[in-house]
Amino acid sequence: MMKFLSNTMRRSHLALAVIATGAAGLALMTMHAQFSGRSSQLAGHAALVAELGLTDLALFTEARYTRHPSQADLFTPFQDHPLSFDHFPSGSLVLPQRQFGNKDLFAESLPQ
Amino acid sequence: MTEPNNSYQAGLLSRLGAAKQLYLIDFTLGAMKRRTGRNVMLFSVYLAIIFILGSVMLFSHAIRREAAILLENSPELLVQKLRMGRHELIEGTRLEVLRKIRGVRQAQGRLWGYFYDQANGANYTLMVPREQSKTTAVKPGETIIGEGVARTKGIKQGGYLFLLSETGKLMKLKVKQVFSNQSALTNTDLILLSEPDYRRFFVLPPDLYTDLSLTIRNKREIDKIVEKAAKLMPQARFITRRDILRTYESIFSWREGLLLALLGGSLIAFTILSFDKASGMSAEERREIGVLKAVGWETSDVIAMKFWEGALVSIGAFVFGVALAYAHVFFFSAGLLEPVLKGWAVIYPSFTLTPSLGGIQLATLAFFTIIPYTAATIIPIWRAATTDPDEVMR
Amino acid sequence: MIELKKVFKQYHEGRINEVRALVNINLTLKKDCITVFKGPSGSGKTTLLTLIGGLSKPSSGRILLDGEIISNLPEKFLAALRREHFGFVFQRFNLIRGISVLENVMLPAYPMAPAHAPLRQKAKDLLERLHIPEKADMPVDVLSGGEAQRVAIARALINDPDTIIADEPTANLDSRLAVQFLQIIEQLRKDGKTIIMTSHDPRIWQARIVDRVIDMEDGHIVEENEKVANP
């Protein structure tokens, strides 16, 4: 098919057509992002969060401090394993809270 | 070149500009055929880098956005008891103290905790729904579970969930409902049970809670209320909704492992790519430029031709890389990222993210990939393009 | 008409490896003539060709085309000059791999961006005229020496230049092909073109159709032979 196209079309036209196709795909995706209608599903989800009073995403169900990072106290990571902060792989994807509720963690960690 | 003295000539000239660029593109694509294998490989590597970086960027952006929308509905203020820096159960008597603070509309105890299922190595979050819950109310002996729990244990609505308590007793719960995939992102591992069942399971005395949740009348007063409460309960930790949201603002940020590792890897790959491009022209390429200049191409034509070589490859790779990344993240739930995110977890939510394009992230990605690659294509030929073509005669 | 006045060309000027390629060249090349420069290697004949064709500039002196000085033109105008007035046939033909024969012929016309279909047709007509129309869509790697030269000539003709410049055109060809080349050149002269060549090859500078033979040695013109015009 490519050989047929390259024999009948100028190379530049073919290349630009290919890129234009890709760009059209991107444009379609932009429209999809705008009008996908999944936002109404999101509203239902949000209502459930409000009703149950949930505080965290359930993405990292490995350990307590990765499952509820907003609720984890300072020592939970160390409780799970004496030597590690990032014992669980997800730990490297989730930072601990810098501002620990209404208390300061360490002065150095505060935004300057 | 004479200036156009009417719009017809101006139109002609601009068409001439486009027409010439098409000829230059014809030529550069033909010349690239000389090393088809190498160019295809370069393009593929480039495409793969954009795909991976684009997937992670789109995924991170979508998760952050989703978290921001969902967790806007989290409790306004949570009170956690700390002892020796560790989270401890809190007495219900504190509720009276907190209710007296002006501006607090409601104060409730929350019951939630973790359960490790030895049978399959999964962690569940057990929780008692709040008093005002309508759709999620459960009676003793009943449970509502997340889709991840149902999947892991192979249970359906109407079936039974068995949990082994620390006392050695088995608790049997009838599954009233399974949460759908739509809300899996927040409740995939959730097991809702009634308060009596919860307390019996964890052998919890009647007036102890995991933490307390406060509803505030006027949101602008939260900081003031926290100040007052902290005076009343100096050993407590107060978590506001803003704290919760802030935790997820920085998720997958650059400093965290995943993105940093990818960025480092991509930079190395890109350096190799650019170095390969820039590591000098072959004698053939140099001679070719001499020939082009000898037959009447200007320096600007030669450079434009080379520019198109870099631009077509990088723009093509970017456009298709991002398109593939978008499909990957929003139609295939970023399946390739799952092993990285899942880590050692047994339960991973089966979810679909709300599609969104992180415009700034993509623009940044475009800037840092298209421009360096295009520059790396042009720079090596700059010198040859600007020297006299008489060397080609030799 | 091309004039050279007190033209000098030095390479690596002022350095230890300075080379004086051309010394005090004074020359007038008439239109519609076939001129051949001959001489040993290093005599400066190729350098002279590059100066005449605007591929490089003299170290001092002037070069004029139809009375206008071209030796001090900016590169942009020199490129336009090369496009419109000169067609080059290089010693090693210098065809570009990866693109077809037809595209090689069309190449000098690209900067002027003419309409695509007429340009393709014109290139095909040139190949037809040079008896190799069937090679149009082939890659240049499969061409024989004679075919490659004819493609190079077609490329030199695509912009209808008035002057053809050829450097050692028969260096890689056998006698039969050398004769064919001369036939092509004779036809071009009849079409009103000026031909300027360099050659070691006696078959070239002794050919009947050549109007003028200029001998060079060590950057100087040492002898000139202008033949009597054929009746």
XYZ file of C-alpha atoms in Angstrom:
737
model
C 0.000 0.000 0.000
C 2.861 2.306 0.914
C 4.599 1.461 -2.349
C 1.449 2.262 -4.287
C 1.044 5.544 -2.469
C 4.666 6.517 -2.932
C 4.436 5.741 -6.630
C 1.378 7.877 -7.221
C 1.897 10.679 -4.706
C 4.728 13.115 -4.293
C 6.832 12.225 -1.266
C 6.215 15.573 0.363
C 2.458 15.252 -0.053
C 2.552 11.773 1.428
C 4.632 12.828 4.415
C 2.473 15.846 5.135
C -0.664 13.757 4.728
C 0.645 11.260 7.255
C 1.473 13.972 9.758
C -1.860 15.662 9.119
C -3.564 12.366 9.898
C -1.725 12.157 13.177
C -2.584 15.749 13.962
C -6.215 15.052 13.130
C -6.069 12.157 15.552
C -4.791 14.506 18.235
C -7.541 16.992 17.451
C -10.109 14.213 17.771
C -8.668 13.349 21.124
C -8.907 16.919 22.298
C -12.559 16.872 21.373
C -12.974 13.506 23.023
C -11.453 14.895 26.185
C -13.902 17.766 26.118
C -17.063 15.910 25.249
C -16.529 12.345 26.419
C -19.349 12.460 28.929
C -17.260 10.705 31.516
C -17.533 13.797 33.649
C -21.065 12.855 34.556
C -19.761 9.556 35.864
C -17.237 11.551 37.810
C -20.074 13.453 39.490
C -21.592 10.203 40.703
C -18.226 9.131 42.025
C -17.754 12.460 43.774
C -21.120 12.049 45.502
C -20.006 8.692 46.843
C -16.806 10.221 48.176
C -18.855 12.866 49.959
C -21.270 10.342 51.423
C -18.591 8.017 52.749
C -16.160 10.766 53.687
C -13.278 9.180 51.788
C -9.894 10.886 51.911
C -7.583 9.056 49.517
C -7.291 7.270 46.203
C -7.076 3.499 46.404
C -4.259 3.311 43.861
C -1.554 1.996 46.128
C -2.982 -0.730 48.308
C 0.459 -2.074 49.203
C 0.964 -0.466 52.574
C -0.867 1.776 54.993
C 1.141 4.866 54.271
C 0.708 4.446 50.547
C -2.998 3.618 50.782
C -3.845 6.658 52.880
C -0.949 9.058 52.438
C -2.997 12.007 53.664
C -3.705 10.197 56.939
C -0.401 8.482 57.548
C 1.522 9.525 60.605
C 5.248 10.093 60.507
C 6.211 6.682 61.718
C 3.990 4.367 59.722
C 6.618 3.665 57.093
C 9.133 2.787 59.733
C 6.639 0.639 61.589
C 6.212 -1.531 58.557
C 9.892 -2.151 58.206
C 12.608 -0.860 60.480
C 15.073 0.188 57.829
C 13.029 1.542 55.041
C 10.985 4.498 54.085
C 10.490 3.227 50.561
C 10.274 -0.417 51.390
C 7.251 -0.763 49.165
C 7.727 0.190 45.501
C 4.769 2.586 45.587
C 6.515 4.538 48.296
C 8.763 6.067 45.675
C 5.729 7.335 43.814
C 4.036 8.967 46.807
C 5.750 11.656 48.805
C 4.983 12.048 52.497
C 3.168 15.195 53.486
C 5.475 18.099 54.000
C 3.096 19.979 56.192
C 1.933 17.527 58.732
C -1.568 18.711 59.500
C -1.247 21.794 61.610
C 2.186 20.846 62.796
C 5.470 21.423 61.062
C 7.357 18.338 60.026
C 10.804 19.763 59.838
C 11.600 23.393 59.332
C 13.678 22.572 56.245
C 10.752 20.968 54.476
C 8.516 24.022 54.600
C 8.115 26.055 51.407
C 10.415 29.042 51.595
C 14.503 40.103 -5.202
C 12.019 42.871 -6.035
C 9.287 43.690 -3.567
C 5.785 42.666 -4.649
C 3.897 45.678 -5.837
C 0.459 44.173 -5.731
C -1.415 41.473 -3.869
C -1.282 39.110 -6.825
C 2.480 39.100 -6.735
C 2.407 38.741 -2.969
C 0.142 35.735 -3.245
C 2.406 34.289 -5.861
C 5.439 34.695 -3.675
C 3.844 33.041 -0.704
C 2.768 30.173 -2.888
C 6.348 30.084 -4.140
C 7.488 29.754 -0.561
C 5.237 26.790 0.097
C 6.004 25.266 -3.279
C 9.729 25.460 -2.629
C 9.369 23.871 0.803
C 7.522 20.961 -0.792
C 10.407 20.440 -3.201
C 12.871 20.561 -0.310
C 10.797 17.992 1.554
C 10.704 15.782 -1.562
C 14.466 15.881 -1.648
C 15.138 15.309 2.022
C 12.817 12.319 2.209
C 14.506 10.830 -0.831
C 17.947 11.378 0.654
C 16.798 9.731 3.887
C 15.999 6.599 1.939
C 19.734 6.062 1.614
C 19.794 4.879 5.194
C 16.274 3.630 5.618
C 17.057 1.181 8.393
C 18.830 3.732 10.518
C 16.172 6.363 10.023
C 13.383 3.935 10.822
C 15.206 2.925 13.987
C 15.728 6.532 15.023
C 12.076 7.284 14.427
C 10.973 4.222 16.386
C 13.139 5.060 19.370
C 11.927 8.626 19.275
C 8.322 7.452 19.061
C 8.798 5.071 21.961
C 10.301 7.795 24.149
C 7.449 10.172 23.402
C 4.921 7.407 23.982
C 6.307 6.525 27.398
C 6.854 10.095 28.549
C 3.504 11.121 27.100
C 1.713 8.239 28.811
C 3.180 9.091 32.179
C 2.463 12.802 31.719
C -1.109 12.262 30.608
C -1.709 9.707 33.333
C -0.260 11.892 36.083
C -2.187 14.895 34.914
C -5.435 12.928 34.719
C -4.992 11.356 38.157
C -4.163 14.690 39.754
C -7.179 16.257 38.130
C -9.424 13.381 39.134
C -8.122 13.489 42.709
C -8.678 17.236 42.870
C -12.286 16.858 41.781
C -13.113 13.846 43.898
C -11.357 14.803 47.102
C -12.994 18.214 47.083
C -15.716 16.149 48.784
C -13.509 14.855 51.588
C -14.301 15.773 55.183
C -13.496 19.395 56.000
C -11.549 18.647 59.148
C -10.263 15.454 60.694
C -8.878 15.087 64.179
C -6.299 12.380 64.793
C -4.855 11.458 68.162
C -1.095 11.116 68.294
C 0.901 9.410 70.969
C 4.705 9.400 70.691
C 4.251 10.549 67.118
C 2.072 7.583 66.206
C -1.583 7.540 65.296
C -3.717 6.218 68.145
C -7.428 5.563 68.614
C -9.330 8.556 69.931
C -11.964 8.720 72.689
C -15.522 9.667 71.842
C -15.572 12.081 74.784
C -13.510 14.494 72.692
C -16.496 15.001 70.455
C -18.287 17.086 73.088
C -15.246 19.332 73.456
C -15.062 19.902 69.747
C -18.794 20.460 69.237
C -18.567 23.428 71.593
C -16.173 25.306 69.289
C -18.062 28.044 67.496
C -18.355 27.331 63.807
C -18.435 23.549 64.128
C -21.712 22.330 62.701
C -21.230 18.647 63.355
C -18.665 16.301 64.903
C -18.662 12.548 64.354
C -16.483 9.611 65.157
C -15.051 7.687 62.173
C -14.324 4.006 62.178
C -11.936 2.696 59.550
C -8.941 0.419 59.532
C -6.939 -2.122 57.596
C -7.230 -5.819 57.305
C -4.590 -8.065 55.810
C -6.085 -11.128 54.161
C -3.577 -13.902 54.566
C -5.396 -16.119 52.113
C -4.405 -13.969 49.158
C -2.003 -11.357 50.523
C -4.381 -8.456 49.892
C -4.916 -5.414 52.086
C -8.489 -4.265 52.547
C -9.813 -1.059 54.059
C -12.688 -1.768 56.419
C -15.003 1.126 57.106
C -18.273 2.020 58.802
C -20.468 4.351 56.703
C -21.425 7.660 58.293
C -24.774 8.121 60.024
C -26.175 10.210 57.212
C -25.263 7.672 54.500
C -28.274 6.752 52.454
C -27.121 4.659 49.520
C -24.313 3.035 51.483
C -26.108 2.144 54.705
C -25.454 -1.421 55.880
C -27.197 -3.472 58.528
C -25.416 -5.967 60.770
C -24.536 -9.076 58.791
C -24.406 -7.099 55.545
C -21.564 -5.602 53.604
C -20.922 -3.467 50.532
C -17.581 -4.197 48.911
C -15.345 -2.612 46.290
C -14.830 -4.231 42.884
C -11.267 -5.147 43.748
C -12.389 -7.148 46.785
C -15.059 -8.876 44.734
C -12.527 -9.662 42.030
C -9.860 -10.949 44.394
C -12.190 -13.101 46.428
C -14.373 -14.143 43.540
C -17.609 -12.974 45.130
C -20.681 -11.414 43.536
C -23.622 -9.489 44.861
C -25.716 -11.856 46.960
C -22.689 -13.957 47.867
C -20.913 -14.126 51.208
C -17.716 -12.575 52.443
C -15.791 -14.342 55.183
C -13.277 -12.451 57.261
C -11.089 -14.052 59.908
C -10.886 -11.828 62.959
C -7.829 -11.642 65.225
C -9.801 -13.527 67.843
C -9.844 -16.508 65.520
C -13.563 -16.171 64.842
C -14.848 -16.090 61.294
C -17.232 -13.283 60.404
C -19.777 -14.004 57.690
C -21.253 -11.073 55.792
C -23.775 -11.058 52.982
C -22.710 -8.921 50.033
C -25.517 -6.446 49.570
C -23.798 -4.573 46.744
C -20.548 -4.365 44.862
C -19.323 -0.877 43.961
C -18.964 -0.353 40.230
C -15.765 0.305 38.273
C -16.759 3.937 38.032
C -15.783 4.563 41.634
C -13.003 1.977 41.805
C -10.340 4.656 42.066
C -11.386 5.459 45.627
C -13.105 2.311 46.865
C -11.696 -0.732 45.095
C -10.482 -2.261 48.372
C -13.310 -1.036 50.581
C -15.418 -3.288 52.812
C -18.290 -1.429 54.415
C -19.822 -2.932 57.514
C -22.131 -1.839 60.289
C -20.717 -0.375 63.493
C -21.615 -3.358 65.683
C -19.963 -5.730 63.219
C -16.871 -3.516 62.992
C -16.428 -3.278 66.736
C -16.971 -6.976 67.172
C -14.485 -7.800 64.456
C -11.727 -5.573 65.800
C -12.692 -6.079 69.465
C -13.123 -2.331 69.910
C -14.700 -0.858 73.058
C -17.787 1.294 72.454
C -16.335 4.762 72.809
C -13.151 4.531 70.772
C -12.863 5.769 67.200
C -10.162 5.789 64.544
C -10.448 9.541 64.229
C -13.050 12.324 64.388
C -14.551 14.241 61.504
C -15.891 17.766 61.805
C -18.258 19.645 59.513
C -17.580 23.363 59.503
C -20.272 25.964 58.958
C -18.098 28.515 57.189
C -15.141 27.205 55.226
C -13.171 30.384 55.687
C -13.087 29.744 59.414
C -11.350 26.359 59.238
C -7.928 27.727 60.175
C -9.331 29.588 63.140
C -11.183 26.508 64.332
C -8.035 24.412 63.983
C -6.213 26.981 66.094
C -8.811 26.788 68.838
C -9.015 22.997 68.709
C -5.229 22.668 68.867
C -5.288 24.626 72.124
C -7.935 22.292 73.511
C -6.191 19.163 72.247
C -2.464 19.833 72.030
C -1.553 16.206 71.332
C -3.888 15.931 68.354
C -3.133 16.271 64.675
C -5.616 18.171 62.534
C -5.987 17.307 58.871
C -7.933 19.761 56.753
C -9.407 19.152 53.348
C -6.709 21.412 51.973
C -4.059 19.083 53.427
C -5.699 16.132 51.753
C -5.853 17.903 48.403
C -2.260 19.025 48.710
C -1.091 15.445 49.163
C -2.373 14.617 45.731
C -1.235 17.788 44.047
C 2.301 16.517 44.174
C 1.600 12.914 43.278
C 3.779 11.699 40.442
C 5.608 14.975 40.506
C 9.079 15.252 39.043
C 10.857 14.515 42.238
C 9.175 11.209 42.686
C 10.728 7.992 41.455
C 8.755 7.160 38.348
C 9.006 10.390 36.454
C 12.569 11.021 37.529
C 13.696 7.607 36.361
C 11.905 8.011 33.062
C 13.231 11.476 32.529
C 16.759 10.335 33.271
C 16.400 7.412 30.914
C 14.900 9.557 28.187
C 17.595 12.164 28.498
C 20.230 9.483 28.078
C 18.414 8.053 25.075
C 18.060 11.491 23.599
C 21.691 12.340 24.136
C 22.632 9.194 22.275
C 20.217 10.039 19.460
C 21.426 13.604 19.135
C 25.038 12.569 19.386
C 24.488 10.101 16.610
C 22.964 12.806 14.479
C 25.546 15.407 15.309
C 28.624 13.177 15.225
C 29.691 14.716 11.989
C 28.488 14.385 8.504
C 29.746 11.650 6.287
C 31.925 12.578 3.339
C 28.988 11.746 1.124
C 26.706 14.194 2.900
C 29.315 16.919 2.691
C 29.812 16.315 -1.002
C 26.076 16.290 -1.524
C 25.738 19.719 0.018
C 28.529 20.964 -2.243
C 26.685 19.616 -5.271
C 23.431 21.249 -4.223
C 25.128 24.591 -3.824
C 26.969 24.178 -7.090
C 23.751 23.631 -9.043
C 22.251 26.758 -7.551
C 20.803 26.017 -4.113
C 21.327 28.820 -1.646
C 22.660 28.242 1.862
C 19.168 28.887 3.214
C 17.756 26.196 0.922
C 20.268 23.647 2.155
C 19.575 24.472 5.780
C 15.819 24.438 5.219
C 16.117 21.027 3.597
C 17.985 19.688 6.607
C 15.545 21.378 8.937
C 12.731 19.423 7.323
C 14.603 16.193 7.934
C 14.680 16.815 11.669
C 11.292 18.456 11.871
C 9.369 15.777 9.989
C 10.831 12.987 12.087
C 10.330 14.774 15.393
C 6.898 16.197 14.663
C 5.766 12.871 13.260
C 7.073 10.999 16.278
C 5.521 13.520 18.636
C 2.099 13.509 17.022
C 1.862 9.739 16.835
C 3.555 9.205 20.169
C 1.074 11.426 21.957
C -1.877 9.943 20.091
C -0.777 6.465 21.109
C -0.180 7.660 24.672
C -3.666 9.141 24.842
C -5.229 5.911 23.622
C -3.071 3.960 26.050
C -4.066 6.045 29.077
C -7.739 6.688 28.389
C -8.853 3.672 26.400
C -6.583 1.059 27.918
C -6.404 2.449 31.476
C -2.647 2.941 31.157
C -2.249 -0.814 31.274
C 1.498 -0.656 30.643
C 1.966 1.497 33.718
C 0.032 -0.885 35.944
C 2.964 -3.115 36.938
C 4.948 -0.065 38.018
C 2.132 1.476 40.007
C 0.899 -1.773 41.464
C 4.206 -2.631 43.004
C 3.548 -5.423 45.458
C -0.128 -4.694 45.884
C -2.529 -7.497 45.199
C -5.480 -5.240 44.546
C -5.228 -2.614 41.817
C -8.343 -0.653 40.869
C -9.974 -1.470 37.577
C -10.750 2.070 36.542
C -11.023 4.419 33.604
C -9.810 7.938 33.995
C -11.706 10.974 32.836
C -9.967 12.037 29.610
C -8.119 15.300 29.776
C -5.159 16.710 27.924
C -2.524 18.394 30.008
C -1.828 21.207 27.547
C 1.140 22.660 29.374
C 2.739 19.264 29.942
C 2.389 18.340 26.302
C 3.717 21.690 25.167
C 6.718 21.167 27.449
C 7.234 17.682 26.062
C 7.039 19.046 22.518
C 9.480 21.810 23.295
C 12.068 19.543 24.860
C 11.885 16.857 22.206
C 11.164 18.534 18.867
C 13.542 21.447 19.211
C 16.687 19.595 20.341
C 16.286 16.920 17.709
C 15.722 19.412 14.918
C 18.667 21.472 16.095
C 20.818 18.350 16.236
C 19.983 17.762 12.590
C 20.818 21.263 11.423
C 23.908 22.096 13.461
C 26.352 19.601 11.910
C 25.648 20.866 8.413
C 25.842 24.529 9.230
C 29.494 24.842 8.403
C 29.297 22.845 5.211
C 26.232 24.744 4.075
C 27.957 28.069 4.427
C 31.261 27.261 2.755
C 31.952 27.663 -0.940
C 31.017 24.702 -3.087
C 34.255 24.625 -5.044
C 35.501 21.722 -2.968
C 32.996 19.546 -4.770
C 34.994 19.965 -7.919
C 37.970 18.216 -6.354
C 30.697 36.809 -22.664
C 32.880 36.049 -19.676
C 35.909 38.182 -18.848
C 38.634 37.613 -16.303
C 40.836 40.574 -15.406
C 44.016 40.176 -13.359
C 42.608 37.227 -11.502
C 44.675 35.620 -8.760
C 43.642 32.729 -6.554
C 45.549 31.570 -3.494
C 44.576 28.893 -1.021
C 45.601 29.014 2.652
C 46.778 32.556 2.140
C 49.550 33.678 4.509
C 50.044 30.199 5.910
C 52.876 27.781 5.553
C 50.913 25.643 3.092
C 49.929 28.509 0.834
C 49.135 27.432 -2.725
C 49.016 29.850 -5.629
C 46.500 28.185 -7.868
C 46.047 31.010 -10.382
C 48.409 33.842 -11.239
C 47.387 36.956 -13.168
C 44.771 35.416 -15.427
C 43.450 37.709 -18.138
C 40.926 36.063 -20.392
C 37.836 36.685 -22.493
C 35.538 33.777 -23.296
C 33.158 34.422 -26.161
C 29.617 33.190 -26.391
C 28.584 30.168 -28.476
C 32.096 28.804 -28.372
C 33.583 25.573 -27.134
C 36.647 26.329 -25.061
C 38.885 23.644 -23.546
C 41.488 24.226 -20.836
C 44.263 21.687 -20.857
C 47.307 21.132 -18.716
C 48.825 18.800 -16.139
C 47.395 18.211 -12.694
C 47.844 21.245 -10.495
C 47.925 23.624 -13.438
C 44.901 25.471 -12.082
C 42.382 24.620 -14.775
C 39.789 23.224 -12.356
C 40.258 26.250 -10.101
C 39.675 28.492 -13.084
C 36.466 26.649 -13.838
C 35.225 27.132 -10.294
C 35.857 30.871 -10.516
C 34.154 31.211 -13.873
C 31.129 29.314 -12.610
C 30.844 31.322 -9.430
C 31.604 28.357 -7.180
C 34.296 30.373 -5.432
C 35.705 33.878 -5.496
C 39.101 35.094 -6.673
C 41.633 36.271 -4.112
C 42.040 39.391 -6.251
C 40.993 40.604 -9.666
C 37.589 40.736 -11.324
C 35.323 38.394 -13.187
C 32.610 39.848 -15.395
C 29.596 38.255 -17.022
C 28.220 40.262 -19.956
C 29.912 43.355 -18.571
C 28.639 42.980 -14.996
C 31.063 42.170 -12.188
C 30.116 38.885 -10.576
C 33.199 38.115 -8.520
C 32.128 40.252 -5.574
C 28.465 39.282 -5.473
C 26.996 38.013 -2.199
C 26.403 34.291 -2.012
C 22.656 34.594 -2.554
C 23.123 36.271 -5.914
C 25.911 33.939 -6.925
C 23.598 31.012 -6.278
C 20.940 32.628 -8.461
C 23.579 33.191 -11.105
C 24.650 29.566 -11.034
C 21.033 28.513 -11.317
C 20.171 30.699 -14.248
C 23.348 30.969 -16.293
C 25.466 27.907 -15.662
C 25.010 24.189 -15.885
C 27.695 22.023 -14.280
C 28.881 18.587 -15.276
C 31.300 17.313 -12.662
C 34.140 14.938 -13.209
C 32.601 12.256 -11.065
C 29.072 13.297 -12.101
C 28.048 13.686 -8.416
C 24.577 12.288 -8.803
C 22.681 12.033 -5.565
C 21.788 8.608 -4.279
C 18.407 7.869 -2.768
C 16.465 9.930 -5.287
C 15.627 8.784 -8.805
C 17.315 9.791 -12.049
C 14.411 12.084 -12.873
C 14.636 13.814 -9.494
C 18.379 14.277 -9.968
C 17.663 16.063 -13.240
C 15.027 18.268 -11.596
C 17.212 19.214 -8.657
C 18.659 22.556 -9.865
C 15.144 23.851 -10.500
C 13.901 23.268 -6.934
C 14.861 26.652 -5.482
C 12.805 28.350 -8.166
C 9.798 26.154 -7.332
C 8.218 25.868 -10.755
C 4.978 23.932 -11.164
C 5.639 20.281 -10.517
C 4.062 18.560 -13.503
C 5.672 20.769 -16.166
C 9.045 20.389 -14.472
C 8.747 16.609 -14.472
C 7.817 16.679 -18.146
C 10.726 18.922 -19.000
C 13.111 16.572 -17.214
C 11.632 13.596 -19.038
C 12.046 15.425 -22.351
C 15.708 16.045 -21.579
C 16.283 12.374 -20.813
C 14.484 11.500 -24.037
C 16.720 13.858 -25.967
C 19.764 12.175 -24.448
C 18.376 8.755 -25.343
C 17.845 7.450 -21.803
C 14.115 8.003 -21.148
C 13.657 4.545 -19.688
C 16.001 5.347 -16.800
C 13.776 8.086 -15.386
C 12.466 6.244 -12.332
C 15.561 4.215 -11.639
C 18.005 4.779 -8.807
C 21.332 6.266 -9.867
C 23.330 3.333 -8.514
C 22.385 1.111 -11.457
C 23.562 3.483 -14.177
C 26.577 2.812 -16.349
C 29.286 5.472 -16.725
C 27.868 6.767 -19.987
C 24.321 6.850 -18.664
C 25.422 8.655 -15.518
C 27.146 11.283 -17.599
C 24.068 11.854 -19.678
C 21.984 12.252 -16.540
C 24.559 14.793 -15.342
C 24.245 16.644 -18.646
C 20.446 16.604 -18.442
C 20.692 18.014 -14.923
C 22.970 20.762 -16.193
C 20.384 21.681 -18.852
C 17.210 21.750 -16.760
C 17.278 25.509 -16.133
C 18.171 26.379 -19.753
C 21.534 27.910 -18.875
C 23.507 29.695 -21.557
C 26.818 28.210 -20.419
C 27.750 24.603 -19.707
C 30.810 23.991 -17.556
C 32.278 20.490 -17.615
C 35.277 19.280 -15.623
C 37.123 16.346 -17.201
C 33.938 15.018 -18.778
C 35.465 11.980 -20.471
C 37.853 10.957 -17.691
C 35.845 7.851 -16.865
C 34.573 6.971 -20.317
C 35.782 4.762 -23.141
C 36.347 5.971 -26.711
C 32.883 5.182 -27.937
C 31.294 7.112 -25.117
C 33.775 9.965 -25.563
C 32.653 10.296 -29.163
C 29.012 10.260 -28.069
C 29.794 12.983 -25.579
C 31.306 15.176 -28.270
C 28.200 14.680 -30.399
C 26.050 15.888 -27.529
C 28.317 18.896 -27.007
C 28.193 19.782 -30.704
C 24.419 19.748 -30.599
C 24.421 21.974 -27.529
C 26.664 24.463 -29.252
C 24.272 24.493 -32.194
C 21.516 25.299 -29.670
C 23.419 28.454 -28.816
C 25.172 27.354 -25.659
C 28.650 28.319 -24.571
C 30.720 25.314 -23.501
C 33.729 25.545 -21.202
C 35.636 22.377 -20.345
C 38.812 21.097 -18.798
C 40.398 17.971 -20.115
C 43.504 15.829 -20.068
C 42.040 13.878 -22.932
C 43.524 14.577 -26.399
C 40.318 13.217 -27.956
C 38.651 16.301 -26.522
C 41.070 19.120 -27.167
C 41.957 17.806 -30.555
C 38.304 17.431 -31.590
C 37.195 19.320 -34.645
C 34.313 20.996 -32.871
C 36.501 22.686 -30.283
C 36.947 26.398 -31.035
C 39.677 27.257 -28.618
C 42.263 25.385 -26.570
C 44.007 27.124 -23.697
C 47.134 25.597 -22.193
C 47.811 26.095 -18.526
C 50.741 25.388 -16.289
C 51.400 26.299 -12.677
C 48.487 28.686 -12.570
C 49.485 30.580 -15.699
C 48.096 30.584 -19.204
C 51.049 29.524 -21.338
C 49.558 29.059 -24.766
C 46.367 29.680 -26.664
C 45.126 28.124 -29.853
C 42.117 29.619 -31.444
C 40.990 27.545 -34.371
C 39.713 29.050 -37.560
C 35.917 29.031 -37.544
C 34.445 26.193 -39.568
C 32.764 27.342 -42.746
